[in-house]
Coordinates of C-alpha atoms in Angstrom, one line a residue:
M1 CA 26.5 -86.4 45.4
E2 CA 23.2 -86.0 47.1
G3 CA 24.9 -84.9 50.3
S4 CA 26.9 -82.3 48.4
E5 CA 23.9 -81.0 46.6
K6 CA 22.0 -80.5 49.8
E7 CA 24.9 -78.9 51.5
E8 CA 25.2 -76.5 48.6
T9 CA 21.5 -75.6 48.8
G10 CA 21.7 -75.0 52.5
R11 CA 24.5 -72.6 52.0
N12 CA 22.4 -70.6 49.7
E13 CA 19.5 -70.6 52.0
D14 CA 21.7 -69.7 55.0
F15 CA 23.2 -66.9 52.9
G16 CA 19.8 -65.4 52.2
G17 CA 18.5 -65.9 55.8
R18 CA 21.3 -65.7 58.2
I19 CA 23.6 -62.8 56.9
P20 CA 22.8 -59.8 59.1
N21 CA 21.4 -56.5 57.6
T22 CA 20.6 -58.0 54.2
S23 CA 17.1 -59.3 54.8
G24 CA 14.4 -57.2 52.7
K25 CA 17.0 -54.7 51.3
T26 CA 16.2 -55.5 47.7
E27 CA 12.5 -54.6 48.2
K28 CA 13.3 -51.2 49.8
R29 CA 15.6 -50.3 47.0
E30 CA 12.9 -51.1 44.5
E31 CA 10.5 -48.8 46.4
E32 CA 13.0 -46.0 46.4
L33 CA 13.5 -46.4 42.7
R34 CA 9.8 -46.1 42.2
E35 CA 9.5 -42.9 44.4
E36 CA 12.4 -41.0 42.8
P37 CA 10.6 -40.2 39.5
Y38 CA 7.6 -38.9 41.4
E39 CA 9.6 -36.4 43.4
E40 CA 11.3 -35.2 40.3
D41 CA 8.0 -34.6 38.6
Q42 CA 6.8 -32.6 41.6
E43 CA 9.9 -30.4 41.5
I44 CA 9.5 -29.9 37.7
E45 CA 5.8 -29.0 38.2
R46 CA 6.7 -26.4 40.9
E47 CA 9.3 -24.9 38.6
R48 CA 6.7 -24.7 35.8
E49 CA 4.2 -23.0 38.1
R50 CA 6.8 -20.4 39.2
L51 CA 7.6 -19.7 35.5
R52 CA 3.9 -19.4 34.8
R53 CA 3.5 -16.9 37.6
E54 CA 6.5 -14.8 36.4
R55 CA 5.2 -14.8 32.8
K56 CA 1.8 -13.8 34.0
E57 CA 3.2 -10.9 36.1
R58 CA 5.4 -9.7 33.2
R59 CA 2.4 -9.9 30.9
E60 CA 0.2 -7.9 33.3
K61 CA 3.0 -5.3 33.6
R62 CA 3.3 -5.0 29.9
Q63 CA -0.4 -4.6 29.6
E64 CA -0.5 -1.9 32.3
K65 CA 2.4 -0.1 30.6
R66 CA 0.6 -0.2 27.2
K67 CA -2.6 1.0 28.8
K68 CA -0.8 4.0 30.4
E69 CA 0.9 4.8 27.1
R70 CA -2.5 4.5 25.3
N71 CA -4.2 6.8 27.8
K72 CA -1.3 9.3 27.5
K73 CA -1.6 9.4 23.7
L74 CA -5.3 9.8 24.0
L75 CA -4.9 12.7 26.4
L76 CA -2.4 14.4 24.1
C77 CA -4.8 14.0 21.2
L78 CA -7.6 15.6 23.2
L79 CA -5.3 18.5 24.2
L80 CA -4.3 19.0 20.6
L81 CA -7.9 19.0 19.5
A82 CA -8.8 21.5 22.2
A83 CA -5.8 23.8 21.1
L84 CA -6.9 23.5 17.5
F85 CA -10.4 24.4 18.4
C86 CA -9.2 27.5 20.4
V87 CA -7.0 28.6 17.4
V88 CA -9.9 28.3 15.0
F89 CA -12.1 30.2 17.4
L90 CA -9.6 33.0 17.8
L91 CA -8.9 33.2 14.1
R92 CA -12.7 33.4 13.4
G93 CA -13.0 36.2 16.0
F94 CA -10.1 38.2 14.5
S95 CA -11.7 37.7 11.1
N96 CA -15.0 39.1 12.4
L97 CA -13.1 42.0 14.0
E98 CA -11.4 42.7 10.7
K99 CA -14.8 43.0 9.0
A100 CA -16.3 45.2 11.7
R101 CA -13.3 47.5 11.9
P102 CA -11.2 47.6 8.7
A103 CA -8.5 49.9 10.2
S104 CA -6.8 47.0 12.1
S105 CA -3.2 46.9 13.1
S106 CA -2.3 45.0 9.9
N107 CA -3.4 47.9 7.6
L108 CA -2.8 50.9 9.8
T109 CA 0.1 52.0 7.7
K110 CA -1.7 51.5 4.4
E111 CA -4.8 53.7 5.0
L112 CA -5.9 56.3 7.5
N113 CA -9.3 58.0 7.6
L114 CA -9.0 61.4 9.3
T115 CA -12.2 63.2 10.1
I116 CA -11.9 67.0 10.7
V117 CA -14.6 68.6 12.7
K118 CA -14.0 72.3 12.2
K119 CA -15.5 75.3 10.4
I120 CA -12.9 76.1 7.7
S121 CA -12.8 78.1 4.5
E122 CA -12.6 76.6 1.1
E123 CA -9.0 77.8 0.7
E124 CA -8.0 76.1 4.0
K125 CA -9.9 72.9 2.9
N126 CA -8.1 72.9 -0.4
A127 CA -4.7 73.4 1.2
L128 CA -5.3 70.5 3.6
M129 CA -6.5 68.3 0.8
K130 CA -3.4 69.1 -1.2
Q131 CA -1.2 68.3 1.7
A132 CA -3.0 64.9 2.2
E133 CA -2.1 64.0 -1.3
E134 CA 1.6 63.8 -0.2
R135 CA 0.8 60.5 1.7
Q136 CA -0.9 57.7 -0.2
G137 CA -3.7 56.2 1.9
L138 CA -4.5 59.4 3.9
V139 CA -8.2 60.2 3.4
L140 CA -9.7 63.4 4.8
H141 CA -13.4 63.8 5.7
F142 CA -14.9 67.1 6.8
L143 CA -17.7 67.8 9.2
S144 CA -19.3 71.1 10.4
P145 CA -19.1 71.6 14.2
D146 CA -22.8 72.8 13.9
T147 CA -23.9 69.3 12.9
D148 CA -26.5 67.6 15.1
E149 CA -24.8 65.4 17.7
N150 CA -26.5 62.2 16.8
K151 CA -26.0 62.8 13.1
M152 CA -22.4 63.7 13.8
E153 CA -21.7 60.4 15.5
E154 CA -23.4 58.6 12.6
Q155 CA -21.3 60.4 10.0
I156 CA -18.0 59.7 11.9
R157 CA -18.9 56.0 11.9
N158 CA -19.8 56.1 8.2
F159 CA -16.4 57.6 7.4
R160 CA -14.8 54.7 9.2
T161 CA -12.8 57.2 11.2
D162 CA -9.4 56.2 12.5
I163 CA -8.4 59.6 14.0
L164 CA -10.5 62.7 14.8
L165 CA -9.2 66.3 14.5
T166 CA -11.1 69.2 15.9
G167 CA -10.4 72.8 16.7
D168 CA -13.8 73.8 18.1
G169 CA -14.2 73.7 21.8
K170 CA -18.0 73.4 21.8
N171 CA -17.8 69.8 20.5
A172 CA -15.0 68.8 22.8
K173 CA -17.2 67.0 25.3
L174 CA -19.1 65.1 22.6
L175 CA -15.9 64.1 20.7
S176 CA -14.1 63.1 24.0
A177 CA -17.0 60.8 24.9
Y178 CA -17.1 59.3 21.4
S179 CA -13.3 58.8 21.5
E180 CA -13.6 56.9 24.8
K181 CA -16.5 54.8 23.7
E182 CA -15.1 53.8 20.3
K183 CA -11.4 53.9 21.3
T184 CA -10.7 56.4 18.5
P185 CA -7.9 59.0 19.1
V186 CA -8.8 62.7 18.9
L187 CA -6.4 65.5 18.2
F188 CA -7.5 68.9 19.7
T189 CA -5.8 71.8 18.0
S190 CA -6.8 74.3 20.7
Y191 CA -6.4 74.3 24.5
L192 CA -8.7 72.0 26.4
P193 CA -9.0 71.6 30.2
K194 CA -7.4 68.4 31.5
E195 CA -10.7 67.2 32.9
S196 CA -12.3 67.3 29.4
M197 CA -9.7 65.0 27.9
G198 CA -9.8 61.2 28.0
D199 CA -7.3 58.4 27.5
Y200 CA -7.5 58.7 23.7
S201 CA -7.2 62.5 23.6
F202 CA -4.1 64.5 22.5
C203 CA -4.0 68.3 22.9
L204 CA -1.7 70.1 20.4
G205 CA -1.6 73.2 22.6
K206 CA 0.1 74.1 25.9
S207 CA -1.1 73.3 29.3
A208 CA -2.8 76.0 31.4
E209 CA 0.2 76.2 33.7
D210 CA 2.6 76.8 30.8
Q211 CA 0.3 79.4 29.3
A212 CA 0.0 81.2 32.6
V213 CA 3.8 81.4 32.9
D214 CA 4.2 82.8 29.4
L215 CA 1.4 85.4 29.9
S216 CA 2.5 86.5 33.4
F217 CA 6.1 86.9 32.4
F218 CA 5.2 88.9 29.2
A219 CA 2.8 91.2 31.2
Y220 CA 5.3 91.8 34.0
N221 CA 8.2 92.4 31.6
E222 CA 6.1 94.9 29.7
A223 CA 5.8 96.9 33.0
F224 CA 2.2 96.0 33.8
R225 CA 1.7 95.5 37.5
S226 CA -2.1 94.9 38.0
I227 CA -4.0 92.6 35.6
G228 CA -7.8 92.4 35.4
I229 CA -9.2 89.1 34.0
L230 CA -12.6 89.2 32.3
E231 CA -14.5 86.0 31.5
P232 CA -18.0 85.1 30.5
E233 CA -20.6 84.5 33.2
G234 CA -20.6 80.8 34.4
S235 CA -17.0 80.2 33.2
S236 CA -14.6 78.3 35.4
S237 CA -11.4 78.7 33.4
A238 CA -8.3 77.0 34.8
L239 CA -6.2 79.4 32.9
S240 CA -7.7 82.4 34.6
Q241 CA -6.8 81.0 38.1
E242 CA -3.4 79.9 37.0
L243 CA -2.6 83.4 35.5
S244 CA -3.9 85.2 38.5
E245 CA -1.6 83.1 40.8
A246 CA 1.4 83.3 38.5
F247 CA 1.2 87.1 38.2
Q248 CA 0.9 87.5 42.0
I249 CA 4.0 85.3 42.5
L250 CA 6.0 87.8 40.2
G251 CA 4.9 90.7 42.5
G252 CA 1.8 92.0 40.7
T253 CA -1.8 92.0 41.6
S254 CA -4.8 90.4 39.9
R255 CA -8.6 90.2 40.0
I256 CA -11.1 88.0 38.1
L257 CA -14.5 89.3 37.1
Q258 CA -17.3 87.8 35.0
Y259 CA -19.6 89.6 32.6
S260 CA -23.1 88.7 31.3
S261 CA -23.4 91.0 28.3
M262 CA -21.6 93.6 26.2
E263 CA -22.8 96.4 28.5
D264 CA -21.8 94.5 31.6
M265 CA -18.4 93.9 30.1
K266 CA -17.9 97.7 29.7
A267 CA -19.0 98.2 33.3
K268 CA -16.6 95.6 34.6
E269 CA -13.8 97.1 32.6
A270 CA -14.5 100.5 34.2
E271 CA -14.6 98.8 37.7
L272 CA -11.2 97.2 37.2
E273 CA -9.7 100.5 36.0
N274 CA -11.0 102.3 39.0
T275 CA -9.4 99.6 41.3
G276 CA -5.9 100.1 39.7
A277 CA -5.8 97.6 36.9
D278 CA -3.5 98.6 34.0
L279 CA -4.1 95.6 31.8
L280 CA -7.1 93.4 30.8
F281 CA -7.0 89.8 29.8
L282 CA -9.5 88.1 27.6
E283 CA -8.9 84.3 27.2
E284 CA -11.6 83.1 24.8
Y285 CA -12.6 84.6 21.4
S286 CA -16.2 85.9 21.4
E287 CA -18.4 88.3 19.4
E288 CA -18.8 90.5 22.5
G289 CA -15.0 90.7 22.7
V290 CA -14.6 91.7 19.1
A291 CA -17.2 94.4 19.5
F292 CA -15.4 95.6 22.7
L293 CA -12.1 95.9 21.0
A294 CA -13.7 97.8 18.1
E295 CA -14.3 100.6 20.6
E296 CA -11.8 102.8 22.3
H297 CA -10.9 101.9 25.9
N298 CA -8.3 103.2 28.3
L299 CA -6.9 99.8 29.4
P300 CA -4.9 97.8 26.9
V301 CA -6.0 94.2 26.3
L302 CA -3.9 91.0 26.3
L303 CA -5.7 88.3 24.2
G304 CA -5.3 84.5 24.8
E305 CA -4.2 82.1 22.1
D306 CA -7.9 81.3 21.2
W307 CA -7.8 84.7 19.5
D308 CA -5.0 83.6 17.2
R309 CA -7.2 83.0 14.2
N310 CA -6.6 83.5 10.5
D311 CA -9.7 85.8 10.3
F312 CA -8.6 88.0 13.2
P313 CA -8.6 91.0 13.2
G314 CA -9.8 90.7 9.6
E315 CA -11.9 93.6 8.6
T316 CA -12.7 94.7 12.2
V317 CA -10.8 97.8 13.0
L318 CA -9.4 97.6 16.5
K319 CA -9.4 100.8 18.5
T320 CA -8.2 99.4 21.7
S321 CA -4.5 98.7 22.2
S322 CA -4.2 95.0 21.9
Y323 CA -1.5 92.3 22.4
L324 CA -1.9 88.7 21.2
Y325 CA -0.5 85.5 22.7
G326 CA 0.3 83.5 19.6
K327 CA -0.3 79.7 19.2
D328 CA 3.1 79.3 17.5
T329 CA 6.3 78.9 19.5
L330 CA 10.0 78.8 19.0
A331 CA 12.1 75.7 19.6
S332 CA 13.0 75.5 23.3
S333 CA 16.6 74.6 22.5
P334 CA 18.8 75.0 19.5
N335 CA 19.9 71.4 19.9
I336 CA 16.9 69.1 19.7
A337 CA 17.5 65.6 21.0
E338 CA 16.0 63.8 18.1
P339 CA 15.7 64.9 14.4
K340 CA 12.4 66.6 13.7
E341 CA 10.7 67.8 10.5
S342 CA 10.7 71.6 10.1
V343 CA 8.9 74.2 8.0
S344 CA 10.0 77.5 6.5
E345 CA 9.2 80.8 8.0
E346 CA 7.1 81.8 5.0
E347 CA 4.6 79.0 5.9
S348 CA 4.2 80.1 9.5
R349 CA 1.1 82.3 8.9
E350 CA -0.5 80.2 6.2
E351 CA -4.1 79.2 6.8
G352 CA -4.6 76.1 8.8
S353 CA -1.1 76.0 10.3
R354 CA -2.1 74.0 13.4
E355 CA -4.2 71.7 11.3
R356 CA -1.3 71.2 8.9
D357 CA 0.9 70.2 11.8
A358 CA -1.8 67.7 12.9
L359 CA -1.9 66.2 9.4
K360 CA 1.9 65.9 9.4
L361 CA 1.7 64.1 12.8
A362 CA -0.9 61.7 11.3
M363 CA 1.5 61.0 8.4
L364 CA 4.3 60.3 10.8
A365 CA 2.0 57.9 12.7
M366 CA 1.3 56.0 9.5
E367 CA 5.1 55.2 9.3
K368 CA 5.4 54.2 12.9
S369 CA 4.9 50.6 14.2
G370 CA 2.2 50.0 16.8
K371 CA -0.8 47.9 17.7
S372 CA -3.3 50.9 17.5
W373 CA -3.5 54.5 16.3
E374 CA -3.2 55.8 19.8
D375 CA 0.0 53.8 20.3
K376 CA 1.4 55.2 17.1
L377 CA 0.6 58.8 18.0
E378 CA 2.0 58.4 21.6
G379 CA 5.5 59.8 21.9
L380 CA 5.7 61.4 18.4
D381 CA 8.3 64.2 18.5
F382 CA 7.9 66.8 15.7
Q383 CA 9.0 70.4 15.0
G384 CA 6.1 71.9 13.0
T385 CA 4.8 75.2 11.9
Y386 CA 3.5 76.2 15.3
G387 CA 6.3 74.8 17.4
E388 CA 7.7 71.6 18.9
Y389 CA 5.3 68.8 19.7
Q390 CA 5.7 65.8 22.0
L391 CA 2.5 63.8 21.9
I392 CA 1.2 62.5 25.2
K393 CA -2.1 60.6 25.7
G394 CA -4.4 62.8 27.8
G395 CA -1.8 65.6 27.9
Y396 CA -0.5 68.6 26.2
A397 CA 2.0 68.4 23.3
L398 CA 3.3 71.9 22.5
H399 CA 6.6 73.1 23.9
G400 CA 8.9 76.0 23.2
R401 CA 9.3 79.7 23.8
P402 CA 6.2 81.9 23.3
V403 CA 5.6 84.4 20.6
F404 CA 3.6 87.6 21.3
Y405 CA 2.3 90.2 18.8
E406 CA 1.1 93.7 19.1
I407 CA -1.8 94.6 16.8
A408 CA -1.0 98.0 15.3
E409 CA -3.1 99.4 12.5
N410 CA -4.9 96.1 12.2
K411 CA -1.6 94.3 11.5
R412 CA 0.4 91.9 13.7
V413 CA 3.8 93.1 14.8
V414 CA 6.1 90.5 16.4
L415 CA 7.2 91.5 19.9
S416 CA 9.2 88.4 20.8
R417 CA 10.9 85.9 18.5

């Protein structure tokens, strides 16, 4: 038994000690088992770190995006505030402009203050006032052309004038300057040289070139071949030069002389007669001219449109044969491109005809759309008492065939119609 037991033990010992590749294997395996959890922990920790970094990057990107959006909204708010400030500033400026100048574009069609600078009779004034009553909102103011210049400007401002109307050449320079300074349109009912008009001026007469053509053709067709032109000393009339050139083109001769007094005027007339003139031309109305016509002279006289006045010849008995170039015209064509207002023949010689046409033009302007009065007047096309008007800023409006009169026994006789 003992021997067997010993033998059994020896086998066990030999098994543990003599079998190759088995010695110490159990201990290594235990070490490996202890190391495996450690490596897994490290791997998990690395993964966690990676996730932390990703979350941090995403958070920073979200914060950056929100910051940009916040800055964008802030910028938009600032822009909106700036725009609102500009709108308020502009509205306040327009409000102040409305107070300073009541006749703004918003109420141009409702009210018009028209100031007339002209020496007119009570009858003519009443006729104009009656015509103005046809259009609600049209208010007329009257000023004498003899008013002191400073006082005249003050009165024009006090009237809150929107449009000026004048037929007196002596105030032309003053009113043109005022018109430019205040941007107030001015209607001139008589001829005015181009250089005397500004950007806000409208002349309701013909240009010097058109007048010269009318006058030269009339004189030549009436068999006159040499025209003598008399003008006051110091005058530099564009019409005189234009007429002289136009008459020469037709085949006649012409000469321009200036006079300093009534006596000098007679002397110059005699000089022209001696050099072969068969017709005199007087452009501008004057007291010397009226006195000259009241005397008998050999040469007939052709009078410019400035002589076409309601009080001429009046009570003055003309002893010199005289022809008058009328302000009124006939329509240039029987078919007018656009419909125009017209007046009856009976009204053609009523007082204040050119002024009546100007009032009608103002009424038409009140019905027209535009930012300013000059814009509303610009381009108006109208057949009035004196003729066909086509308004041009800084230009001449009247068109149509001329009308000439012969003054016989102090009455006007129409020569051309």
